[in-house]
Tab-separated table of C-alpha atoms in Angstrom:
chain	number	residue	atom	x	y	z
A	1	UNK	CA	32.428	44.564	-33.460
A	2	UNK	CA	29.724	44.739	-30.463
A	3	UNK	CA	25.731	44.790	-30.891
A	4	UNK	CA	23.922	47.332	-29.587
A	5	UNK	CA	21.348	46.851	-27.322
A	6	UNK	CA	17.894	47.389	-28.207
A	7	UNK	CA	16.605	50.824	-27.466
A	8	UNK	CA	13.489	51.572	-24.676
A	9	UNK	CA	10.524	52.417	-26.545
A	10	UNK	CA	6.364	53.576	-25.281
A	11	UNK	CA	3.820	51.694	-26.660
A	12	UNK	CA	1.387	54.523	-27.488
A	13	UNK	CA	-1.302	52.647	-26.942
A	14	UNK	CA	-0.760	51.315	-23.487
A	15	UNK	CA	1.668	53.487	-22.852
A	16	UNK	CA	4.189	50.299	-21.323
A	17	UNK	CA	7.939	50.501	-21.665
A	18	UNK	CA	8.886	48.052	-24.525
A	19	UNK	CA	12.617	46.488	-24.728
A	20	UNK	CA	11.654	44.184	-27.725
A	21	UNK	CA	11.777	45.593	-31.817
A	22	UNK	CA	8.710	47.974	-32.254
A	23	UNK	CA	6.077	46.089	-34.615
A	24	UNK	CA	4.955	49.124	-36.132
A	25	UNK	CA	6.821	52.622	-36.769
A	26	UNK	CA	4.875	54.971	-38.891
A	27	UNK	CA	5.252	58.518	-39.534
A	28	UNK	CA	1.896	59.757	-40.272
A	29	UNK	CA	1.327	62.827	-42.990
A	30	UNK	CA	1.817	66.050	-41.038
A	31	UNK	CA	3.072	63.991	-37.855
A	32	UNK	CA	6.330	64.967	-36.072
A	33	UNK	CA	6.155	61.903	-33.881
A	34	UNK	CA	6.872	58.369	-34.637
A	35	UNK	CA	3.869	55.866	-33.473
A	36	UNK	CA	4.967	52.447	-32.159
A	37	UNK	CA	2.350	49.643	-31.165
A	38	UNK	CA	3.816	46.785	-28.684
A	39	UNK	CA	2.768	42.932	-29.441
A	40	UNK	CA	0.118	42.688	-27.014
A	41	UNK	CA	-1.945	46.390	-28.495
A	42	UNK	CA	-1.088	44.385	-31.860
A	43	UNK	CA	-3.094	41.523	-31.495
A	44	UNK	CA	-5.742	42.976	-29.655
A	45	UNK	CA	-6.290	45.413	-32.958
A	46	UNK	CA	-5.724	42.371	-35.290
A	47	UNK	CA	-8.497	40.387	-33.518
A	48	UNK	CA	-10.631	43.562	-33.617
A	49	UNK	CA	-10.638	44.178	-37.852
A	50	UNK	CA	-13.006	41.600	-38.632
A	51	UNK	CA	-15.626	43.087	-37.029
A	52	UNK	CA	-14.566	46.704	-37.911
A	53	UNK	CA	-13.866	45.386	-41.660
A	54	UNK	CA	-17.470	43.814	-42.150
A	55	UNK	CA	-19.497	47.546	-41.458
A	56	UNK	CA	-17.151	49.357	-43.703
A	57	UNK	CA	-17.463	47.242	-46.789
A	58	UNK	CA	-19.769	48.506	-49.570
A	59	UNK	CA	-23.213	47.075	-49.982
A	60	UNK	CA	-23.946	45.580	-53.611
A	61	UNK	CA	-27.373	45.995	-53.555
């Protein structure tokens, strides 16, 4: 029994050839492509939600 390698994949946000495990696959409703996000675009979007998170929340007044 032999491993196969990992497959080359396109970060479609940088648009970088990847060799390492996609960190996000997602097939979004009416999408016929699959969406992949390398570990640098990753982080950059994590660090980014705060910020984003904060406007969107409902007031309670």
């Amino acid at each position: 029994m032999s491993l196969k390698p990992v497959a080359a994949w396109v970060c479609d946000f940088c648009g970088r050839h990847q060799w390492e495990v996609s960190l996000f696959s997602a097939k979004p409703l009416g999408a016929e492509a699959t969406h992949h996000i390398c570990r640098d675009c990753a982080s950059k979007a994590l660090m980014a939600l705060p910020a984003q998170s904060a406007q969107q929340e409902p007031s309670h007044a």
